[in-house]
Tab-separated table of C-alpha atoms in Angstrom:
chain	number	residue	atom	x	y	z
Q	282	MET	CA	28.821	-16.474	14.485
Q	283	SER	CA	28.479	-18.579	11.343
Q	284	ASP	CA	31.608	-19.628	9.437
Q	285	SER	CA	29.505	-20.737	6.482
Q	286	HIS	CA	31.026	-19.942	3.101
Q	287	SER	CA	31.249	-21.628	-0.258
Q	288	ALA	CA	33.832	-20.725	-2.878
Q	289	SER	CA	31.989	-22.824	-5.463
Q	290	TYR	CA	28.650	-21.082	-4.822
Q	291	ALA	CA	30.398	-17.687	-4.914
Q	292	ALA	CA	31.898	-18.597	-8.292
Q	293	ALA	CA	28.366	-19.253	-9.509
Q	294	GLY	CA	27.367	-15.734	-8.440
Q	295	VAL	CA	25.875	-16.308	-4.983
Q	296	ASP	CA	27.730	-14.871	-1.978
Q	297	VAL	CA	26.229	-16.378	1.157
Q	298	THR	CA	28.362	-14.111	3.346
Q	299	ALA	CA	26.615	-11.066	1.845
Q	300	GLY	CA	23.390	-12.486	3.214
Q	301	TYR	CA	24.833	-12.617	6.717
Q	302	GLU	CA	25.984	-9.019	6.431
Q	303	ALA	CA	22.510	-7.958	5.257
Q	304	VAL	CA	20.913	-9.671	8.261
Q	305	ARG	CA	23.371	-7.921	10.598
Q	306	ARG	CA	22.380	-4.551	9.145
Q	307	ILE	CA	18.616	-5.071	9.231
Q	308	LYS	CA	18.285	-6.811	12.607
Q	309	PRO	CA	17.889	-3.602	14.685
Q	310	MET	CA	15.349	-2.207	12.177
Q	311	VAL	CA	13.305	-5.390	12.249
Q	312	GLU	CA	13.304	-5.520	16.042
Q	313	SER	CA	12.054	-1.909	16.145
Q	314	THR	CA	8.732	-3.162	14.726
Q	315	TYR	CA	8.145	-5.786	17.406
Q	316	ILE	CA	4.820	-5.600	19.199
Q	317	PRO	CA	3.297	-7.811	21.926
Q	318	GLY	CA	2.854	-11.257	20.427
Q	319	VAL	CA	6.184	-11.536	18.631
Q	320	MET	CA	8.037	-14.706	19.652
Q	321	GLY	CA	11.682	-15.385	18.960
Q	322	THR	CA	13.934	-13.138	16.938
Q	323	LEU	CA	15.276	-12.708	13.423
Q	324	GLY	CA	17.023	-15.760	11.995
Q	325	GLY	CA	14.593	-18.574	12.734
Q	326	PHE	CA	13.059	-20.754	10.051
Q	327	GLY	CA	9.583	-19.389	10.675
Q	328	GLY	CA	8.251	-16.171	12.167
Q	329	MET	CA	6.208	-16.831	15.295
Q	330	PHE	CA	3.417	-14.689	16.667
Q	331	ALA	CA	1.075	-15.347	19.607
Q	332	PRO	CA	-2.176	-13.428	18.955
Q	333	ASN	CA	-4.199	-11.932	21.771
Q	334	PHE	CA	-7.747	-13.301	21.616
Q	335	GLN	CA	-8.925	-11.423	24.718
Q	336	GLY	CA	-12.401	-9.963	24.253
Q	337	MET	CA	-12.990	-11.823	20.988
Q	338	LYS	CA	-15.841	-14.280	20.599
Q	339	LYS	CA	-14.683	-15.826	17.322
Q	340	PRO	CA	-11.347	-14.576	15.979
Q	341	VAL	CA	-10.980	-14.599	12.199
Q	342	LEU	CA	-7.636	-14.286	10.415
Q	343	VAL	CA	-7.522	-11.953	7.404
Q	344	SER	CA	-4.531	-12.059	5.062
Q	345	GLY	CA	-3.272	-9.981	2.160
Q	346	THR	CA	-0.369	-10.297	-0.255
Q	347	ASP	CA	1.029	-8.020	-2.948
Q	348	GLY	CA	4.150	-6.525	-4.448
Q	349	VAL	CA	5.311	-3.122	-5.591
Q	350	GLY	CA	5.097	-3.766	-9.323
Q	351	THR	CA	6.890	-1.763	-11.982
Q	352	LYS	CA	7.214	1.239	-9.673
Q	353	LEU	CA	10.458	-0.518	-8.755
Q	354	LYS	CA	11.867	0.512	-12.139
Q	355	LEU	CA	11.875	4.120	-10.900
Q	356	ALA	CA	13.700	3.108	-7.726
Q	357	PHE	CA	16.372	1.473	-9.900
Q	358	LEU	CA	16.750	4.539	-12.115
Q	359	MET	CA	16.908	6.906	-9.154
Q	360	ASP	CA	18.996	4.533	-7.033
Q	361	LYS	CA	16.608	5.217	-4.159
Q	362	HIS	CA	15.428	2.119	-2.330
Q	363	ASP	CA	14.248	3.270	1.108
Q	364	THR	CA	10.598	3.987	0.267
Q	365	VAL	CA	9.399	1.072	-1.874
Q	366	GLY	CA	9.174	-1.086	1.241
Q	367	ILE	CA	6.444	1.219	2.517
Q	368	ASP	CA	4.538	0.579	-0.714
Q	369	CYS	CA	4.897	-3.165	-0.239
Q	370	VAL	CA	3.504	-3.074	3.295
Q	371	ALA	CA	0.758	-0.623	2.328
Q	372	MET	CA	-0.576	-2.732	-0.526
Q	373	CYS	CA	-1.070	-5.630	1.893
Q	374	VAL	CA	-2.282	-3.979	5.099
Q	375	ASN	CA	-4.652	-1.580	3.327
Q	376	ASP	CA	-6.437	-4.614	1.890
Q	377	ILE	CA	-6.626	-6.283	5.298
Q	378	VAL	CA	-8.190	-3.259	6.974
Q	379	CYS	CA	-11.004	-3.289	4.388
Q	380	GLY	CA	-12.364	-6.296	6.265
Q	381	GLY	CA	-12.157	-4.526	9.604
Q	382	ALA	CA	-9.049	-6.446	10.686
Q	383	ALA	CA	-5.966	-5.053	12.375
Q	384	PRO	CA	-2.726	-6.368	10.833
Q	385	MET	CA	-0.561	-8.276	13.297
Q	386	PHE	CA	2.532	-9.216	11.343
Q	387	PHE	CA	4.233	-8.939	7.968
Q	388	LEU	CA	6.803	-10.967	6.020
Q	389	ASP	CA	8.733	-9.807	2.967
Q	390	TYR	CA	10.367	-11.504	-0.017
Q	391	ILE	CA	13.238	-9.822	-1.869
Q	392	ALA	CA	14.626	-11.508	-4.987
Q	393	CYS	CA	17.726	-9.929	-6.475
Q	394	GLY	CA	20.443	-10.497	-9.024
Q	395	LYS	CA	23.166	-9.660	-6.509
Q	396	ASN	CA	22.890	-9.302	-2.754
Q	397	ASP	CA	24.139	-5.825	-1.933
Q	398	PRO	CA	23.824	-5.610	1.893
Q	399	ALA	CA	23.570	-1.801	1.894
Q	400	ARG	CA	20.777	-1.831	-0.665
Q	401	ILE	CA	18.947	-4.640	1.131
Q	402	ALA	CA	19.164	-2.574	4.313
Q	403	ASP	CA	17.654	0.403	2.478
Q	404	ILE	CA	14.785	-1.728	1.212
Q	405	VAL	CA	14.115	-3.189	4.652
Q	406	SER	CA	14.237	0.275	6.223
Q	407	GLY	CA	11.160	1.111	4.149
Q	408	ILE	CA	9.476	-2.151	5.083
Q	409	THR	CA	10.036	-1.511	8.782
Q	410	GLU	CA	8.746	2.054	8.443
Q	411	GLY	CA	5.611	0.701	6.774
Q	412	CYS	CA	5.152	-1.820	9.560
Q	413	ARG	CA	5.467	0.903	12.186
Q	414	GLN	CA	2.879	3.017	10.364
Q	415	ALA	CA	0.544	0.005	10.260
Q	416	GLY	CA	1.220	-1.042	13.858
Q	417	CYS	CA	2.310	-4.537	12.852
Q	418	ALA	CA	5.532	-6.501	13.337
Q	419	LEU	CA	8.015	-7.634	10.715
Q	420	VAL	CA	8.519	-11.224	11.901
Q	421	GLY	CA	10.548	-12.621	9.019
Q	422	GLY	CA	11.409	-12.539	5.371
Q	423	GLU	CA	13.573	-13.966	2.637
Q	424	THR	CA	16.308	-12.519	0.461
Q	425	ALA	CA	16.969	-14.705	-2.567
Q	426	GLU	CA	20.077	-14.038	-4.633
Q	427	MET	CA	19.322	-15.232	-8.176
Q	428	PRO	CA	22.154	-14.435	-10.602
Q	429	GLY	CA	21.238	-14.903	-14.225
Q	430	PHE	CA	17.557	-14.502	-13.416
Q	431	TYR	CA	17.599	-10.851	-12.324
Q	432	PRO	CA	20.112	-8.225	-13.492
Q	433	VAL	CA	22.725	-7.547	-10.811
Q	434	ASP	CA	21.303	-4.090	-10.053
Q	435	GLU	CA	17.612	-5.064	-9.985
Q	436	TYR	CA	15.284	-6.851	-7.588
Q	437	ASP	CA	11.658	-7.704	-6.993
Q	438	LEU	CA	9.844	-7.045	-3.741
Q	439	ALA	CA	6.684	-8.669	-2.420
Q	440	GLY	CA	5.202	-9.547	0.931
Q	441	PHE	CA	2.174	-10.611	2.874
Q	442	SER	CA	0.464	-9.722	6.101
Q	443	VAL	CA	-1.957	-11.400	8.476
Q	444	GLY	CA	-4.507	-9.575	10.605
Q	445	MET	CA	-7.343	-10.527	12.905
Q	446	VAL	CA	-10.923	-9.435	13.532
Q	447	ASP	CA	-13.783	-10.750	15.622
Q	448	GLU	CA	-16.271	-12.417	13.291
Q	449	GLU	CA	-19.139	-10.192	14.432
Q	450	LYS	CA	-17.089	-7.109	13.547
Q	451	ILE	CA	-16.131	-8.127	10.017
Q	452	ILE	CA	-16.796	-5.378	7.471
Q	453	ASP	CA	-18.330	-7.112	4.467
Q	454	GLY	CA	-20.867	-4.654	3.044
Q	455	LYS	CA	-23.857	-6.772	4.045
Q	456	ARG	CA	-25.340	-3.953	6.147
Q	457	LEU	CA	-24.796	-1.306	3.469
Q	458	SER	CA	-27.992	0.719	2.983
Q	459	CYS	CA	-29.430	3.287	0.619
Q	460	GLY	CA	-28.586	6.719	2.005
Q	461	ASP	CA	-25.263	5.739	3.572
Q	462	VAL	CA	-22.562	8.362	3.168
Q	463	LEU	CA	-19.240	7.705	1.448
Q	464	ILE	CA	-16.109	9.127	3.059
Q	465	GLY	CA	-12.848	9.322	1.132
Q	466	LEU	CA	-9.321	9.355	2.495
Q	467	PRO	CA	-6.792	11.239	0.357
Q	468	SER	CA	-3.944	9.499	-1.411
Q	469	THR	CA	-0.350	10.660	-1.536
Q	470	GLY	CA	-0.336	10.444	-5.324
Q	471	VAL	CA	-0.109	7.525	-7.722
Q	472	HIS	CA	0.645	5.068	-4.884
Q	473	SER	CA	1.757	1.754	-6.425
Q	474	ASN	CA	-0.614	1.154	-9.326
Q	475	GLY	CA	-0.707	2.118	-12.971
Q	476	PHE	CA	3.055	2.454	-13.347
Q	477	SER	CA	3.214	0.517	-16.594
Q	478	LEU	CA	1.097	3.290	-18.109
Q	479	VAL	CA	3.026	6.031	-16.273
Q	480	ARG	CA	6.365	4.710	-17.490
Q	481	LYS	CA	5.061	4.494	-21.055
Q	482	ILE	CA	3.669	8.048	-21.011
Q	483	PHE	CA	6.845	9.664	-19.656
Q	484	ASP	CA	9.287	7.192	-21.205
Q	485	VAL	CA	11.004	7.434	-17.844
Q	486	ASN	CA	14.774	7.688	-17.648
Q	487	GLN	CA	17.317	9.097	-15.219
Q	488	GLU	CA	17.248	12.485	-16.899
Q	489	ASN	CA	13.512	13.188	-17.059
Q	490	LEU	CA	12.933	11.828	-13.564
Q	491	ARG	CA	15.162	14.680	-12.342
Q	492	GLU	CA	13.050	17.296	-14.135
Q	493	PHE	CA	11.392	19.774	-11.769
Q	494	TYR	CA	7.717	20.622	-12.386
Q	495	PRO	CA	6.357	23.789	-10.738
Q	496	SER	CA	2.854	22.273	-10.691
Q	497	LEU	CA	4.186	19.366	-8.626
Q	498	GLY	CA	6.517	21.405	-6.453
Q	499	ALA	CA	9.045	18.606	-6.898
Q	500	THR	CA	10.801	16.566	-9.541
Q	501	LEU	CA	8.879	13.977	-11.507
Q	502	GLY	CA	10.828	11.187	-9.841
Q	503	GLU	CA	10.251	12.463	-6.304
Q	504	THR	CA	6.539	12.769	-6.972
Q	505	LEU	CA	6.135	9.357	-8.552
Q	506	LEU	CA	8.236	7.578	-5.929
Q	507	THR	CA	6.182	9.026	-3.044
Q	508	PRO	CA	5.120	5.951	-1.055
Q	509	THR	CA	1.588	4.650	-0.743
Q	510	LYS	CA	-0.361	5.993	2.225
Q	511	ILE	CA	-1.172	3.449	4.915
Q	512	TYR	CA	-4.752	3.776	6.186
Q	513	VAL	CA	-4.754	1.251	9.029
Q	514	LYS	CA	-4.669	3.707	11.926
Q	515	ALA	CA	-7.226	6.027	10.289
Q	516	ILE	CA	-9.772	3.241	9.874
Q	517	GLN	CA	-9.023	1.844	13.324
Q	518	ALA	CA	-9.588	5.279	14.877
Q	519	VAL	CA	-13.068	5.416	13.333
Q	520	LEU	CA	-13.853	1.867	14.445
Q	521	ASP	CA	-12.559	2.550	17.961
Q	522	ALA	CA	-14.993	5.479	18.153
Q	523	GLN	CA	-17.833	2.958	17.662
Q	524	ILE	CA	-18.764	4.455	14.303
Q	525	ASP	CA	-20.506	1.934	12.083
Q	526	ILE	CA	-18.279	1.410	9.043
Q	527	ARG	CA	-20.378	-0.714	6.724
Q	528	ALA	CA	-18.106	-1.168	3.715
Q	529	VAL	CA	-14.570	-0.228	2.679
Q	530	SER	CA	-12.754	-0.098	-0.652
Q	531	HIS	CA	-9.000	0.232	-1.195
Q	532	ILE	CA	-8.589	2.148	-4.475
Q	533	THR	CA	-5.763	0.348	-6.256
Q	534	GLY	CA	-5.230	-0.857	-9.831
Q	535	GLY	CA	-8.481	-0.506	-11.747
Q	536	GLY	CA	-9.264	2.774	-10.028
Q	537	PHE	CA	-12.814	3.694	-9.098
Q	538	TYR	CA	-14.578	1.595	-11.704
Q	539	GLU	CA	-13.045	-1.670	-10.545
Q	540	ASN	CA	-12.648	-1.189	-6.807
Q	541	VAL	CA	-15.690	0.776	-5.606
Q	542	PRO	CA	-18.180	-1.845	-6.895
Q	543	ARG	CA	-16.372	-4.409	-4.736
Q	544	MET	CA	-17.795	-2.690	-1.634
Q	545	MET	CA	-21.309	-2.482	-3.046
Q	546	THR	CA	-24.076	-5.067	-2.647
Q	547	GLU	CA	-26.792	-6.035	-5.080
Q	548	GLY	CA	-29.287	-3.240	-5.699
Q	549	LEU	CA	-27.005	-0.458	-4.485
Q	550	THR	CA	-24.694	1.941	-6.339
Q	551	ALA	CA	-22.075	4.388	-5.172
Q	552	VAL	CA	-22.461	7.934	-6.463
Q	553	ILE	CA	-19.245	9.927	-6.070
Q	554	ASP	CA	-18.906	13.687	-6.522
Q	555	LEU	CA	-15.536	14.263	-8.155
Q	556	LYS	CA	-15.535	17.900	-7.031
Q	557	SER	CA	-15.686	16.915	-3.359
Q	558	PHE	CA	-11.999	16.072	-2.991
Q	559	PRO	CA	-8.741	17.489	-4.358
Q	560	ARG	CA	-7.152	15.887	-7.395
Q	561	PRO	CA	-3.348	15.827	-7.044
Q	562	PRO	CA	-1.615	17.651	-9.920
Q	563	ILE	CA	0.360	14.538	-10.918
Q	564	PHE	CA	-2.835	13.119	-12.405
Q	565	ASP	CA	-3.413	16.227	-14.509
Q	566	LEU	CA	0.149	15.901	-15.777
Q	567	ILE	CA	-0.297	12.206	-16.598
Q	568	GLN	CA	-3.561	12.861	-18.423
Q	569	GLU	CA	-2.133	15.790	-20.378
Q	570	LYS	CA	1.167	14.122	-21.336
Q	571	GLY	CA	-0.459	10.855	-22.314
Q	572	ASN	CA	-3.687	12.234	-23.767
Q	573	VAL	CA	-5.484	9.725	-21.554
Q	574	PRO	CA	-9.319	9.743	-21.688
Q	575	GLU	CA	-10.988	10.809	-18.441
Q	576	ARG	CA	-12.677	7.463	-17.949
Q	577	ASP	CA	-9.390	5.623	-18.351
Q	578	MET	CA	-7.850	7.830	-15.682
Q	579	TYR	CA	-10.558	6.839	-13.195
Q	580	ASN	CA	-10.280	3.217	-14.336
Q	581	THR	CA	-6.519	3.074	-13.705
Q	582	PHE	CA	-5.532	5.439	-10.891
Q	583	ASN	CA	-6.810	6.419	-7.441
Q	584	MET	CA	-7.127	10.059	-8.644
Q	585	GLY	CA	-6.628	11.399	-5.120
Q	586	LEU	CA	-8.615	8.957	-2.984
Q	587	GLY	CA	-6.765	5.917	-1.698
Q	588	MET	CA	-9.609	4.538	0.385
Q	589	ILE	CA	-13.393	4.997	0.545
Q	590	PHE	CA	-15.687	3.782	3.312
Q	591	ALA	CA	-19.423	3.964	3.981
Q	592	VAL	CA	-21.139	4.973	7.209
Q	593	PRO	CA	-24.767	5.765	8.131
Q	594	ALA	CA	-25.682	9.343	7.216
Q	595	GLY	CA	-26.084	10.315	10.867
Q	596	GLU	CA	-22.529	9.269	11.694
Q	597	ALA	CA	-20.682	10.897	8.795
Q	598	ASP	CA	-19.831	14.167	10.554
Q	599	ALA	CA	-18.632	12.285	13.621
Q	600	ALA	CA	-16.383	10.156	11.426
Q	601	ILE	CA	-14.818	13.277	9.916
Q	602	ARG	CA	-14.192	14.689	13.405
Q	603	VAL	CA	-12.583	11.431	14.584
Q	604	LEU	CA	-10.291	11.435	11.563
Q	605	GLN	CA	-9.289	15.033	12.245
Q	606	ALA	CA	-8.527	14.229	15.881
Q	607	ALA	CA	-6.333	11.351	14.662
Q	608	GLY	CA	-4.420	13.697	12.374
Q	609	GLU	CA	-6.117	12.383	9.245
Q	610	THR	CA	-8.205	14.105	6.588
Q	611	GLY	CA	-11.550	12.800	5.410
Q	612	TYR	CA	-13.926	14.074	2.723
Q	613	ILE	CA	-17.617	13.369	2.312
Q	614	VAL	CA	-17.462	12.261	-1.306
Q	615	GLY	CA	-20.794	10.681	-2.120
Q	616	LEU	CA	-23.818	8.566	-1.302
Q	617	VAL	CA	-25.076	5.023	-1.604
Q	618	VAL	CA	-28.239	4.946	-3.734
Q	619	GLU	CA	-30.446	2.324	-5.348
Q	620	GLY	CA	-28.804	0.942	-8.451
Q	621	ASN	CA	-27.016	-1.913	-10.154
Q	622	GLY	CA	-24.134	-2.459	-7.717
Q	623	GLY	CA	-21.682	-0.254	-9.591
Q	624	VAL	CA	-20.340	3.268	-9.311
Q	625	GLU	CA	-21.395	6.567	-10.876
Q	626	LEU	CA	-18.964	9.453	-11.062
Q	627	GLN	CA	-20.482	12.940	-11.144
Q	628	ARG	CA	-18.475	15.957	-12.296
């Protein structure tokens, strides 16, 4: 039990004892994410993890880092902080899985104007839920109280994750071929990208976030704060079934036009049928309210597909069946054809 305290530091706006209380609250949540490989416990100077190299010829570490962005502004307005942690984990692990890697561990960074232990616990509850969904461990983190830098009721949230894949199983698009089929995995909505535009369009405030929209079946705030879907277990299920995933794209900021070409190789283009998957009504509302051109919508948002991957044509149906058996939904959304390495959207 630490007796650390500093009246002088507290007078400057930093309460070190609040940090100890936050750690006490989050410790059981953090430990609930532990998987084989975790060494030590919460409170050390560095998170330790012993990876299992069994069956791997040449292990390769794959890392990803990201934050939640201005979606946090909605959490502040709604005073709801238990879901943004899922977004933070998702934005990292969904990138890692694009390379075929399985995330092993995650660390978070919370910077705040005032350390409110209850709010920190809410934030970390989302982070631990995201880690459980991704099958990785939360092995550490940092909460930085920064009075005068952040308002007392605001914070920023970021993190990073590390995964591992055998070199021969890396998904890098090099085997992508003309005729490969594109499979899309549905999003849960806006996820965690494009919120600067969303906030501008709706001029979000506490009142209009509480407005109920029949087309959404929920309030605007509930819909927009829905956390990002984590695709780790869906992709791993397909890989475990020995289906040849040749390229993967996480559809984040920049939408289809920026992210799909990242999975293409020279001489190949992705052709996507926009009628082949459902478009969540929140995107219709955004487009209508903001008078946003169609191309800008597909160049900003995921529009209903959070991840797209390519498989040989003969394995596409099997991939859909594997996803269904894993409790996931998959749509055949397009083809890989000869082209300039970009993406073509067909309506």
